[in-house]
Amino acid sequence: MKPETKVTLPDTCLVDTLRKVFGFREFRPDQERIVRAILEKKDVFAVMPTGGGKSLCYQLPAALLPGTCMVISPLISLMKDQVDGARANGIRAAYLNSSLSSEEQALVVRDLLSNSLDLLYVAPERFTLNHFQEMLGQVNISMAVIDEAHCISEWGHDFRPDYLSLSALGKLFPNVSIAAFTATATHKVQQDILEKLALRNPFIVRASFDRTNLFYDIRFKENLSEQLVTLLKSNPDKAGIIYRTSRKSVNDTTTMLQAKGFRALPYHAGLDDDDRKRNQEAFIRDEVDVIVATVAFGMGIDKSNIRFVVHADLPKSIENYYQETGRAGRDGEPAHCTLFFSQSDIPKVRFFIDTIVDETERARALGALQKVISFASTSVCRRKTLLEYFGETYPRDNCNSCDICLGTREVVDCTVEAQMLLSAIARTEERFGATHIVDIVTGSKNKKIRDFGHDLLKTYGVGRGHGKKFWRRLIDELLAQKVIAKSEGLYPVLYLLEKAVPVLKNEATVEMMRVQEKKTAKQAGSGQTGTYDHELFDQLRALRKQLANEQGIPPYIVFSDRSLRDMATLLPQSAEDMLSVSGVGEVKLQRYGRQFLNLIRRYREEHPERK
Ligand code: ADP
Ligand code: ZN
């Protein structure tokens, strides 16, 4: 029964399947090579970023090869989504896990044994069961896939002991390809996976981790609530995640946004299971736009149309930042990642790090934090820094898709103001904290100032021309540039470092990044958006939502944002036109084509001026 011979396919066949089944015109980088290797029954190990298009790499062979492709995946919550997605393209897919009743499981097993499944998702716990493996002996397995393969590595962040049994796969399926996929990039994890899985002379792919459709933006955190409101207003009706560190801040931000009329819900481990599930579901189904969440949110979310991710507090590490921002724009459409950064957030994180008992772990956390701070406070292309972190060299000088490269940050000379601060610090003998120093330069009349006689200082009130916010920011900047430093402890004081001397002597200048609030990078994206009819897009979205509700699947499974944008650009008039829309294959055309074409036709009649 098993297809023993090497499958050789004419070049056109693969692209033909890609077009007919998935509605895509071309492969993404690496996809084709992986698909070919699998069809040649070679083992594969592929590291691809989130949104890189891993599922197509095995779903396409699954559609082509006789027999069933078995996917072992640890994320039970994602299986239904993956299966819905595959079925929407006409692939015969099912999953077996503990969320199904025994009757439902029996039906899946029946389909499996009668060779009526192209694709079967199972959890590793099930795969290890003896009777399950015995049953597999009666099935024509076309290939085996290990998704989220980093779970096999103790160095990967979600190590799962069940995954260790997977090294037996090769013995179980000596004649088919075993393909392992992960988005976890470090070389250490890669090595560990390769050893533990015992793949046979595998074809190894490390795709670039550059997420070209993501825009990276770091802003100075000044008045977070206002900044978030502005950001949401410039992204109306778009899906986004706002990450915050603590449960309390998640709740506060959600309440604030709801009061301003935004459709936002909270997500954190303190909510009970039902509420958490309900909120997640509402987000996935486009019923709310924004989810405000701790980092507990995101694992097991496949929503492809997330248009922005905000870090309202410092991420734990560069790796975390990359993974969390990576949830934006899985569909390849432009998406925006904004980090609101303030030096004053650092002590809060340090406080938590200090509570870590294990010494090595504490040092590691501290090192990771330091890297995040330097990432946020230097003027090097964000993309370059991120990629270098993963050992990749970014070949271009300007990525055109981050705040640094677009020059949306403007440098202003603040030497005179810096001198005022430094002088205030020096004249008070480096014994006071930031608040008091700011009170001195802005000429505050509070009791502490009077008690110390600081209203008599030469620097008292010299900085009235700027608000307190400006001065706090300049202090942050001087801290970041290591002109001054802050002592440890409960009442940290500011003191001068060596670099302060030339500044005071007018031998060195201090520059501060100023964010041009108006020229947000909203239009910047990565230049892929082009012009499309927004009114039509909104109507298409509404239809997508209605159909998704009727079928009990998430809207992005009906059509991706990319597909809708193509429709709103091309205004297709026939089934044939519709097939040239990205993501519209034969099955989706049959299933939804008529309704979308009708909508577009009506729209054209109502707006004859638009083509
Ligand atoms: P991953 O599992 O690697 O995170 P997915 O398999 O979910 O990524 O794919 C991400 C998105 O990219 C999906 O919306 C998918 O339909 C789309 N996609 C995959 N391959 C292609 C392609 N060749 N052309 C256009 N879109 C693609
Ligand atoms: Zn850049």
XYZ file of C-alpha atoms and ligand atoms in Angstrom:
639
model
C 0.000 0.000 0.000
C 2.676 2.505 0.949
C 4.065 4.637 -1.851
C 7.506 3.056 -1.863
C 8.791 4.649 -5.001
C 10.185 8.143 -5.076
C 7.531 10.547 -6.232
C 8.735 12.702 -9.074
C 6.475 15.479 -10.118
C 6.670 17.815 -13.040
C 7.434 21.393 -11.932
C 4.041 22.617 -12.983
C 2.251 20.110 -10.760
C 3.361 21.673 -7.489
C 2.497 25.197 -8.523
C -0.766 23.922 -9.899
C -1.691 22.371 -6.550
C -0.537 25.508 -4.756
C -2.910 27.525 -6.897
C -5.882 25.190 -6.943
C -5.866 24.119 -3.313
C -4.451 27.150 -1.530
C -5.114 29.901 -4.032
C -1.496 31.143 -3.907
C 0.474 32.010 -6.988
C 3.941 31.350 -5.683
C 5.782 29.629 -2.884
C 7.295 31.613 -0.070
C 11.081 31.284 0.292
C 11.992 27.717 1.275
C 8.502 26.270 1.024
C 9.091 24.658 -2.332
C 12.379 23.051 -1.341
C 10.783 21.586 1.755
C 7.788 20.263 -0.143
C 10.076 18.618 -2.691
C 12.223 17.019 -0.011
C 9.137 15.577 1.652
C 7.843 14.203 -1.623
C 11.244 12.582 -2.135
C 10.775 10.991 1.298
C 13.676 12.786 2.853
C 13.509 13.777 6.495
C 13.265 17.519 7.033
C 14.163 19.852 9.829
C 12.942 23.389 9.287
C 13.237 26.484 11.439
C 10.885 29.115 10.114
C 9.542 32.207 11.827
C 5.925 32.553 12.853
C 3.899 33.372 9.799
C 6.581 31.856 7.573
C 4.091 29.389 6.163
C 5.054 26.131 7.849
C 1.667 24.453 7.577
C 1.630 24.684 3.805
C 4.935 22.779 3.735
C 3.186 19.624 4.910
C -0.411 20.306 3.943
C 0.495 20.489 0.284
C 2.259 17.090 0.263
C -0.608 15.749 2.390
C -2.999 16.757 -0.377
C -0.802 15.157 -3.039
C 0.388 11.913 -1.473
C -1.780 8.837 -1.114
C -2.438 7.988 2.533
C -2.640 10.110 5.672
C -0.154 12.677 6.885
C 0.089 12.500 10.674
C 0.917 15.731 12.491
C 2.006 15.551 16.105
C 1.303 18.870 17.744
C 1.365 19.847 21.414
C -1.131 22.650 21.047
C -4.525 21.061 21.381
C -6.160 24.465 21.230
C -4.738 25.022 17.762
C -5.735 21.721 16.229
C -9.315 22.688 15.533
C -8.138 25.862 13.864
C -5.633 24.045 11.703
C -8.228 21.461 10.731
C -10.831 24.131 9.937
C -8.241 25.921 7.819
C -7.278 22.793 5.899
C -10.908 21.782 5.387
C -11.738 25.255 4.095
C -9.299 24.448 1.289
C -10.884 21.065 0.661
C -8.249 18.938 2.403
C -9.750 15.998 4.283
C -8.483 16.768 7.768
C -9.359 15.755 11.338
C -7.844 15.769 14.789
C -7.802 13.336 17.684
C -7.465 14.736 21.166
C -9.053 14.728 24.583
C -11.435 17.554 23.705
C -13.482 15.141 21.548
C -16.155 12.860 22.974
C -15.560 9.121 22.559
C -18.219 9.016 19.812
C -16.453 11.786 17.917
C -13.132 10.013 18.335
C -14.633 6.792 17.009
C -15.776 8.617 13.871
C -12.303 10.006 13.251
C -10.751 6.563 13.740
C -13.257 5.101 11.315
C -12.287 7.702 8.676
C -8.631 7.062 9.352
C -8.944 3.295 8.957
C -10.967 3.631 5.764
C -8.226 5.774 4.272
C -10.463 8.853 4.009
C -8.147 11.350 5.700
C -5.358 13.369 4.089
C -4.314 14.914 7.365
C -4.600 13.863 11.005
C -3.496 15.974 13.988
C -2.723 14.176 17.243
C -1.260 15.233 20.576
C 2.046 13.628 21.665
C 0.331 11.967 24.642
C -1.848 10.017 22.271
C 0.971 9.135 19.950
C 2.871 7.450 22.811
C -0.028 5.113 23.600
C 0.668 1.526 22.554
C -2.771 0.838 21.184
C -2.622 3.998 19.089
C 0.676 2.957 17.551
C -0.738 -0.508 16.898
C -3.644 1.057 15.088
C -1.266 3.137 12.990
C 0.120 -0.164 11.745
C -3.129 -0.658 9.840
C -3.057 2.789 8.287
C -1.278 4.079 5.226
C 0.782 6.897 6.712
C 2.145 9.181 3.989
C 4.457 11.209 6.233
C 4.919 12.220 9.856
C 5.199 15.808 11.012
C 6.397 17.138 14.342
C 5.056 20.593 14.832
C 6.517 22.938 17.470
C 9.532 20.666 17.529
C 11.328 22.853 20.090
C 9.095 21.131 22.646
C 11.494 18.207 22.406
C 14.377 20.353 23.609
C 15.071 21.118 27.203
C 16.428 24.452 26.016
C 13.270 25.346 24.137
C 10.859 27.424 26.167
C 8.000 24.924 26.223
C 9.765 21.614 26.815
C 7.343 18.664 26.901
C 8.573 15.316 28.236
C 6.017 13.484 26.058
C 7.955 14.667 23.069
C 10.938 12.546 24.027
C 9.155 9.421 22.788
C 9.205 10.838 19.266
C 12.673 9.535 18.590
C 10.883 6.238 17.904
C 9.227 7.715 14.812
C 11.989 6.698 12.452
C 11.668 3.037 13.424
C 7.924 3.159 13.205
C 7.891 4.738 9.757
C 11.064 3.664 7.987
C 9.783 4.490 4.516
C 8.243 7.919 4.769
C 9.474 11.396 5.405
C 9.611 12.711 8.942
C 9.489 16.485 9.005
C 10.048 18.610 12.100
C 9.132 22.293 12.271
C 9.792 24.994 14.818
C 9.869 28.764 15.109
C 12.389 28.762 17.924
C 15.560 30.047 16.513
C 18.557 29.462 18.719
C 21.258 27.122 17.475
C 21.389 25.376 20.821
C 17.749 24.331 20.501
C 18.310 23.277 16.901
C 21.201 21.001 17.848
C 19.248 19.477 20.679
C 16.240 18.724 18.471
C 18.385 17.114 15.806
C 20.017 14.825 18.349
C 16.854 13.849 20.140
C 14.782 13.173 17.025
C 17.412 11.053 15.304
C 16.359 12.207 11.845
C 17.944 10.334 8.957
C 20.275 12.552 7.005
C 17.734 15.361 7.109
C 17.298 18.252 4.734
C 17.867 21.217 7.023
C 16.369 24.624 6.410
C 16.907 27.723 8.473
C 14.732 30.424 7.033
C 15.489 34.061 7.637
C 13.864 35.444 10.762
C 13.244 38.736 9.098
C 9.538 39.465 9.263
C 9.525 41.931 6.422
C 5.904 42.962 6.875
C 6.383 44.059 10.492
C 7.162 47.652 11.326
C 9.149 48.100 14.548
C 8.584 51.289 16.445
C 9.864 52.328 19.839
C 8.320 55.365 21.473
C 9.114 57.204 24.593
C 6.522 56.272 27.205
C 5.150 59.519 28.525
C 1.473 59.375 29.120
C 0.645 55.798 28.312
C -3.146 56.101 28.366
C -3.114 59.010 25.955
C -0.570 57.292 23.756
C -2.634 54.110 23.607
C -5.790 56.019 22.765
C -4.019 57.863 19.941
C -2.641 54.610 18.622
C -6.011 52.858 18.680
C -7.692 55.815 17.034
C -5.282 55.606 14.153
C -6.028 51.869 13.805
C -9.826 51.793 13.741
C -11.441 48.343 13.545
C -8.072 46.640 13.445
C -7.199 43.674 15.595
C -4.376 44.193 18.060
C -2.777 42.933 21.262
C -1.592 45.231 24.040
C 0.875 43.456 26.310
C 1.257 44.561 29.920
C 3.306 43.028 32.708
C 0.877 42.702 35.585
C -2.704 41.558 35.932
C -3.601 44.841 37.567
C -2.232 46.922 34.729
C -4.096 44.688 32.253
C -7.344 45.379 34.112
C -6.663 49.107 34.428
C -5.805 49.555 30.773
C -8.834 47.541 29.666
C -11.170 49.596 31.853
C -9.649 52.822 30.577
C -10.049 51.756 26.932
C -13.593 50.491 27.428
C -14.537 53.793 29.047
C -13.265 55.570 25.938
C -15.490 53.395 23.792
C -12.944 50.920 22.407
C -13.907 47.292 22.023
C -11.303 45.769 24.345
C -11.170 42.753 26.656
C -8.627 41.609 29.251
C -6.690 38.334 29.363
C -4.529 37.104 32.220
C -4.052 34.071 34.432
C -6.089 35.646 37.232
C -9.345 35.417 35.268
C -11.287 32.218 35.606
C -11.013 29.703 32.803
C -14.389 30.461 31.266
C -13.850 34.208 31.119
C -10.404 33.764 29.674
C -11.675 31.424 26.999
C -14.591 33.684 26.187
C -12.369 36.748 25.805
C -9.889 34.905 23.640
C -12.675 33.561 21.469
C -14.235 37.039 21.078
C -10.868 38.341 19.891
C -10.288 35.465 17.483
C -13.729 35.930 15.998
C -13.297 39.674 15.443
C -15.964 40.477 18.017
C -13.613 42.797 19.872
C -10.667 44.594 18.312
C -8.233 44.690 21.158
C -7.076 42.216 23.734
C -5.113 43.637 26.654
C -3.043 40.797 28.036
C -0.148 39.527 30.050
C 2.325 37.309 28.229
C 0.046 34.406 29.162
C -1.750 35.311 25.936
C -0.606 34.230 22.535
C 0.490 30.625 22.737
C -1.995 28.618 20.790
C -3.342 31.551 18.843
C -3.271 31.280 15.097
C -5.237 34.428 14.277
C -3.625 35.648 11.110
C -5.085 39.160 10.901
C -3.522 40.785 13.963
C -2.553 44.223 12.691
C -0.671 45.578 15.684
C 1.091 44.429 18.835
C 1.873 46.936 21.554
C 4.296 46.421 24.407
C 3.129 48.911 26.988
C 5.812 47.659 29.397
C 9.272 46.245 28.899
C 9.412 42.740 27.440
C 11.430 40.192 29.423
C 13.967 39.504 26.720
C 14.673 40.097 23.049
C 13.469 36.569 22.374
C 10.164 37.315 24.135
C 9.826 40.571 22.232
C 10.407 38.792 18.949
C 7.908 36.014 19.739
C 5.270 38.432 20.998
C 5.566 40.908 18.144
C 5.692 37.894 15.836
C 2.020 37.275 16.474
C 1.239 40.292 14.317
C 0.815 39.957 10.576
C 0.972 36.189 10.155
C -0.902 36.708 6.903
C 2.029 38.642 5.482
C 0.119 41.928 5.398
C 1.718 45.017 6.977
C 1.478 45.122 10.762
C 2.838 47.468 13.394
C 4.804 46.678 16.552
C 5.115 49.476 19.082
C 7.112 49.356 22.272
C 6.530 52.141 24.782
C 9.783 52.508 26.613
C 10.650 54.428 29.721
C 13.713 54.151 31.896
C 11.421 54.430 34.886
C 10.031 50.967 34.079
C 13.407 49.380 34.663
C 13.363 49.388 38.484
C 10.007 47.550 38.453
C 11.429 44.749 36.348
C 14.583 44.685 38.434
C 12.487 44.337 41.544
C 10.998 41.119 40.154
C 14.342 39.854 39.000
C 15.737 40.391 42.482
C 13.130 38.026 43.872
C 14.442 35.138 41.756
C 16.114 32.755 44.182
C 18.246 30.744 41.799
C 21.411 32.689 41.183
C 22.094 31.571 37.604
C 18.509 32.190 36.679
C 18.658 35.669 38.208
C 21.824 36.538 36.315
C 20.270 35.277 33.105
C 17.152 37.400 33.610
C 19.271 40.439 34.325
C 21.394 39.906 31.225
C 18.246 39.543 29.127
C 16.830 42.767 30.553
C 20.050 44.617 29.785
C 19.805 43.547 26.146
C 16.233 44.794 25.923
C 17.230 48.155 27.379
C 20.055 48.546 24.955
C 17.802 47.484 22.057
C 15.298 50.164 23.020
C 17.694 52.984 23.745
C 20.199 52.818 20.902
C 19.808 54.292 17.458
C 20.607 51.156 15.491
C 18.037 49.729 13.050
C 15.659 47.610 15.140
C 15.475 44.879 12.553
C 19.234 44.626 12.372
C 19.502 44.286 16.149
C 16.777 41.643 16.303
C 18.257 39.564 13.521
C 21.737 39.806 14.951
C 20.381 38.496 18.195
C 19.421 35.323 16.325
C 22.809 35.107 14.673
C 21.651 36.470 11.339
C 23.330 39.320 9.501
C 20.997 41.880 8.013
C 22.507 42.837 4.677
C 20.981 46.270 4.145
C 21.765 49.621 5.722
C 18.209 50.801 5.852
C 15.295 48.453 6.458
C 12.758 51.157 5.663
C 10.486 49.624 8.200
C 11.509 50.759 11.658
C 11.460 54.070 13.479
C 15.219 54.462 13.221
C 15.484 53.792 9.489
C 12.496 55.950 8.636
C 13.912 58.759 10.716
C 10.636 59.260 12.505
C 12.798 60.038 15.494
C 14.390 63.412 15.386
C 17.397 64.370 17.427
C 17.359 67.632 19.355
C 20.280 69.253 21.121
C 19.608 69.377 24.846
C 23.079 70.271 26.075
C 21.986 73.408 27.890
C 19.114 71.637 29.596
C 21.387 68.735 30.510
C 23.803 71.185 32.109
C 20.982 72.540 34.236
C 20.165 69.068 35.533
C 23.786 68.099 36.098
C 24.417 71.295 37.941
C 21.368 70.756 40.149
C 22.595 67.246 40.940
C 26.112 68.489 41.723
C 24.977 71.453 43.835
C 22.826 69.170 46.006
C 25.825 66.879 46.509
C 24.337 63.929 44.625
C 21.989 63.184 47.486
C 18.571 63.430 45.812
C 16.343 61.473 43.491
C 14.880 62.410 40.106
C 11.649 63.932 41.425
C 13.451 66.365 43.665
C 15.969 67.363 41.001
C 13.127 68.085 38.598
C 11.400 70.113 41.324
C 14.544 72.217 41.662
C 14.987 73.048 37.987
C 11.294 73.703 37.456
C 11.129 75.934 40.544
C 8.627 73.936 42.574
C 7.511 75.539 45.824
C 6.991 72.385 47.848
C 7.982 71.907 51.469
C 10.967 69.668 50.830
C 12.509 72.307 48.550
C 12.053 74.998 51.192
C 13.245 72.777 54.060
C 16.514 72.163 52.279
C 16.817 75.742 51.146
C 17.025 74.570 47.553
C 15.021 77.562 46.402
C 18.201 79.529 46.995
C 20.270 77.487 44.554
C 21.492 79.088 41.344
C 19.747 76.413 39.308
C 16.412 76.846 41.066
C 13.699 77.474 38.489
C 16.089 77.833 35.516
C 14.172 75.169 33.628
C 10.652 76.582 33.894
C 10.502 76.756 30.092
C 9.868 72.997 29.913
C 7.309 70.830 31.659
C 8.121 68.154 34.222
C 7.620 65.456 31.616
C 10.399 66.897 29.513
C 12.779 66.870 32.466
C 11.895 63.303 33.443
C 12.595 62.281 29.922
C 15.907 64.057 29.796
C 16.935 62.319 33.029
C 16.046 58.980 31.437
C 18.123 59.905 28.450
C 21.111 60.929 30.590
C 20.794 57.620 32.427
C 20.693 55.718 29.150
C 23.675 57.626 27.809
C 25.517 56.939 31.061
C 26.095 60.605 31.836
C 24.500 60.047 35.209
C 23.535 56.969 37.216
C 21.067 56.017 39.860
C 21.902 54.350 43.167
C 20.293 51.090 44.263
C 17.832 50.778 47.121
C 14.530 52.122 48.250
C 15.341 55.814 47.741
C 17.612 55.907 44.714
C 19.611 59.098 44.228
C 21.128 60.466 41.029
C 24.874 60.933 40.764
C 27.256 62.121 38.073
C 29.417 59.811 35.988
C 32.647 60.650 34.204
C 30.817 61.671 31.037
C 29.124 64.515 32.948
C 32.342 66.512 33.170
C 32.773 67.371 29.476
C 29.053 68.160 29.241
C 29.329 70.644 32.082
C 32.440 72.145 30.530
C 30.672 72.555 27.202
C 33.092 70.090 25.603
C 30.437 67.504 24.780
C 26.858 67.758 23.635
C 23.783 65.831 24.685
C 21.229 64.899 22.105
C 17.850 63.471 22.774
C 15.544 61.620 20.447
C 12.316 63.425 19.904
C 9.424 61.448 18.553
C 7.485 63.293 15.908
C 4.058 62.337 17.095
C 2.330 63.387 13.870
C 4.461 61.514 11.434
C 3.547 58.145 12.886
C 4.713 55.309 10.818
C 1.129 54.374 10.152
C 1.458 54.980 6.463
C 4.917 53.537 6.466
C 4.083 49.856 6.915
C 6.320 48.115 4.493
C 4.920 49.793 1.464
C 2.769 46.843 0.481
C -0.638 48.235 1.184
C -1.180 50.022 -2.098
C -4.544 51.633 -2.653
C -7.697 49.724 -2.108
C -11.276 50.637 -1.555
C -11.679 50.869 2.211
C -15.435 51.103 2.148
C -15.675 47.928 0.116
C -13.109 46.276 2.351
C -15.320 46.969 5.365
C -18.325 45.450 3.629
C -16.310 42.382 2.658
C -15.190 42.070 6.251
C -18.773 42.138 7.440
C -19.718 39.405 4.980
C -16.712 37.347 6.063
C -17.813 37.682 9.678
C -21.373 36.649 8.861
C -20.279 33.532 6.973
C -17.782 32.624 9.684
C -20.491 32.864 12.325
C -22.813 30.672 10.306
C -20.135 28.002 10.098
C -18.708 28.389 13.586
C -15.171 29.137 12.374
C -12.948 32.208 12.826
C -13.318 34.879 10.112
C -9.680 34.628 8.990
C -10.274 31.025 7.991
C -12.993 32.060 5.551
C -10.611 34.546 3.891
C -7.446 36.270 5.060
C -7.113 40.055 5.228
C -4.896 39.710 2.181
C -7.688 38.058 0.196
C -10.152 40.812 1.134
C -7.671 43.527 0.266
C -7.065 41.920 -3.128
C -10.802 41.848 -3.739
C -11.135 45.500 -2.745
C -8.298 46.339 -5.168
C -9.159 44.145 -8.143
C -12.977 44.288 -7.825
C -13.315 40.826 -9.448
C -16.375 40.327 -11.632
C -16.204 36.656 -12.528
C -15.221 33.360 -11.015
C -12.072 33.495 -13.074
C -11.181 36.955 -11.744
C -11.818 35.644 -8.282
C -9.224 32.900 -8.711
C -6.546 35.529 -9.182
C -7.213 36.787 -5.654
C -4.558 35.551 -3.236
C -5.899 32.760 -1.039
C -8.847 31.850 -3.256
C -8.494 28.270 -4.392
C -11.095 26.107 -6.074
C -12.874 25.009 -2.911
C -13.149 28.483 -1.436
C -14.348 29.791 -4.776
C -17.064 27.195 -4.819
C -17.998 27.779 -1.194
C -17.951 31.555 -0.957
C -17.301 32.926 -4.415
C -20.891 33.694 -5.342
C -21.680 35.689 -2.193
C -18.530 37.789 -2.445
C -18.982 38.369 -6.180
C -22.584 39.467 -5.574
C -21.480 41.915 -2.928
C -18.804 43.330 -5.207
C -21.252 43.614 -8.103
C -23.800 45.477 -5.965
C -21.049 47.724 -4.717
C -19.942 48.552 -8.245
C -23.501 49.404 -9.206
C -23.835 51.721 -6.243
C -20.446 53.329 -6.912
C -20.108 53.456 -10.686
C -17.304 56.004 -10.329
C -14.999 53.412 -8.704
C -13.876 51.502 -11.767
P 3.349 29.438 10.491
O 2.677 28.145 10.876
O 4.707 29.249 9.944
O 3.294 30.463 11.580
P 1.195 29.593 8.657
O 1.359 28.262 8.073
O 0.090 29.816 9.642
O 2.555 30.066 9.300
O 1.073 30.640 7.469
C 0.951 32.008 7.730
C 0.067 32.678 6.694
O 0.722 32.741 5.435
C -1.252 31.977 6.460
O -2.267 32.968 6.392
C -1.030 31.299 5.118
O -2.235 31.129 4.436
C -0.117 32.264 4.411
N 0.729 31.633 3.372
C 1.450 30.496 3.490
N 2.114 30.230 2.343
C 1.802 31.219 1.476
C 2.162 31.522 0.121
N 2.982 30.721 -0.575
N 1.639 32.636 -0.446
C 0.808 33.443 0.246
N 0.438 33.218 1.514
C 0.909 32.125 2.133
Zn 15.463 49.577 10.342
